[in-house]
mmCIF file of C-alpha atoms in Angstrom:
data_model
loop_
_atom_site.group_PDB
_atom_site.id
_atom_site.type_symbol
_atom_site.label_atom_id
_atom_site.label_comp_id
_atom_site.label_asym_id
_atom_site.label_seq_id
_atom_site.Cartn_x
_atom_site.Cartn_y
_atom_site.Cartn_z
ATOM 1 C CA MET A 1 -6.399 13.111 6.454
ATOM 2 C CA PRO A 2 -3.270 11.646 6.152
ATOM 3 C CA GLN A 3 0.140 13.167 5.202
ATOM 4 C CA ASP A 4 3.552 12.639 3.939
ATOM 5 C CA LEU A 5 5.306 14.108 5.536
ATOM 6 C CA ASP A 6 8.202 12.842 3.373
ATOM 7 C CA ARG A 7 7.115 13.974 0.089
ATOM 8 C CA LEU A 8 6.199 18.159 1.615
ATOM 9 C CA ASN A 9 3.237 17.301 3.781
ATOM 10 C CA GLU A 10 1.571 15.536 0.731
ATOM 11 C CA PRO A 11 -1.739 14.350 1.362
ATOM 12 C CA CYS A 12 -1.420 10.161 0.564
ATOM 13 C CA VAL A 13 -4.681 7.774 0.606
ATOM 14 C CA VAL A 14 -3.549 4.765 3.024
ATOM 15 C CA LYS A 15 -4.880 1.562 2.103
ATOM 16 C CA GLN A 16 -5.417 -1.438 5.155
ATOM 17 C CA LEU A 17 -5.660 -5.163 4.946
ATOM 18 C CA SER A 18 -6.946 -7.027 7.902
ATOM 19 C CA LEU A 19 -6.639 -10.993 7.732
ATOM 20 C CA GLN A 20 -7.861 -13.413 9.882
ATOM 21 C CA VAL A 21 -5.055 -16.170 9.900
ATOM 22 C CA GLU A 22 -3.048 -18.070 11.670
ATOM 23 C CA ALA A 23 1.210 -18.097 11.092
ATOM 24 C CA GLY A 24 1.290 -20.658 8.496
ATOM 25 C CA ASP A 25 1.272 -21.316 4.588
ATOM 26 C CA THR A 26 -1.599 -19.039 4.649
ATOM 27 C CA LEU A 27 -0.662 -16.003 6.162
ATOM 28 C CA GLN A 28 2.905 -16.406 4.281
ATOM 29 C CA LYS A 29 0.902 -16.876 0.513
ATOM 30 C CA ALA A 30 -0.686 -13.503 1.717
ATOM 31 C CA VAL A 31 1.905 -12.207 2.938
ATOM 32 C CA GLU A 32 4.228 -13.062 -1.337
ATOM 33 C CA LEU A 33 0.888 -11.691 -2.227
ATOM 34 C CA PHE A 34 0.283 -9.247 -1.413
ATOM 35 C CA GLN A 35 4.404 -7.720 -1.426
ATOM 36 C CA GLU A 36 3.307 -8.394 -5.370
ATOM 37 C CA GLU A 37 0.768 -6.535 -5.887
ATOM 38 C CA ALA A 38 2.556 -3.576 -4.313
ATOM 39 C CA LYS A 39 5.611 -3.583 -6.720
ATOM 40 C CA ARG A 40 3.181 -3.655 -9.691
ATOM 41 C CA LEU A 41 1.988 -0.414 -8.619
ATOM 42 C CA ARG A 42 5.082 1.030 -7.994
ATOM 43 C CA ASP A 43 5.335 -0.110 -11.611
ATOM 44 C CA LEU A 44 2.515 0.900 -12.403
ATOM 45 C CA GLY A 45 2.772 4.546 -10.032
ATOM 46 C CA GLU A 46 4.357 5.697 -13.725
ATOM 47 C CA HIS A 47 1.253 6.099 -15.883
ATOM 48 C CA PRO A 48 -0.585 9.050 -15.350
ATOM 49 C CA GLN A 49 -3.740 7.895 -14.349
ATOM 50 C CA ILE A 50 -3.215 6.674 -11.581
ATOM 51 C CA PRO A 51 -2.027 7.735 -7.721
ATOM 52 C CA ALA A 52 1.582 6.631 -7.141
ATOM 53 C CA LEU A 53 2.570 4.289 -4.625
ATOM 54 C CA TYR A 54 5.074 5.620 -1.907
ATOM 55 C CA ALA A 55 5.177 3.378 0.944
ATOM 56 C CA TYR A 56 4.468 -0.343 0.929
ATOM 57 C CA PHE A 57 4.632 -2.589 5.095
ATOM 58 C CA GLU A 58 3.115 -4.799 7.380
ATOM 59 C CA GLU A 59 2.293 -5.059 11.178
ATOM 60 C CA ASN A 60 1.230 -6.606 12.724
ATOM 61 C CA GLN A 61 -0.110 -9.354 10.450
ATOM 62 C CA ASP A 62 -1.718 -5.967 9.173
ATOM 63 C CA PHE A 63 -1.054 -4.908 5.389
ATOM 64 C CA TYR A 64 -1.217 -1.432 4.327
ATOM 65 C CA LEU A 65 -0.429 0.955 1.086
ATOM 66 C CA VAL A 66 0.362 4.792 1.501
ATOM 67 C CA GLN A 67 -0.770 6.022 -1.948
ATOM 68 C CA GLN A 68 -0.576 10.099 -4.043
ATOM 69 C CA PHE A 69 -4.523 11.670 -2.583
ATOM 70 C CA ILE A 70 -5.798 12.374 -5.994
ATOM 71 C CA GLU A 71 -8.615 14.251 -5.696
ATOM 72 C CA GLY A 72 -12.102 13.689 -7.180
ATOM 73 C CA MET A 73 -11.225 9.527 -6.749
#
């Protein structure tokens, strides 16, 4: 299980989205939608029944969300 070492070794969930698109308008739109979704998750993370968003990033056209791990989910 992944651990967020910056958060006192808390277990976390890493979600990955891989796109098979070339650079251009489609990729740019995907980046915009991913960033908007991450910001929504960050805002909703204040809710006690929604896992907190710790981080989000893009690497080599793969998109990642790092969220709080909640037992049983």
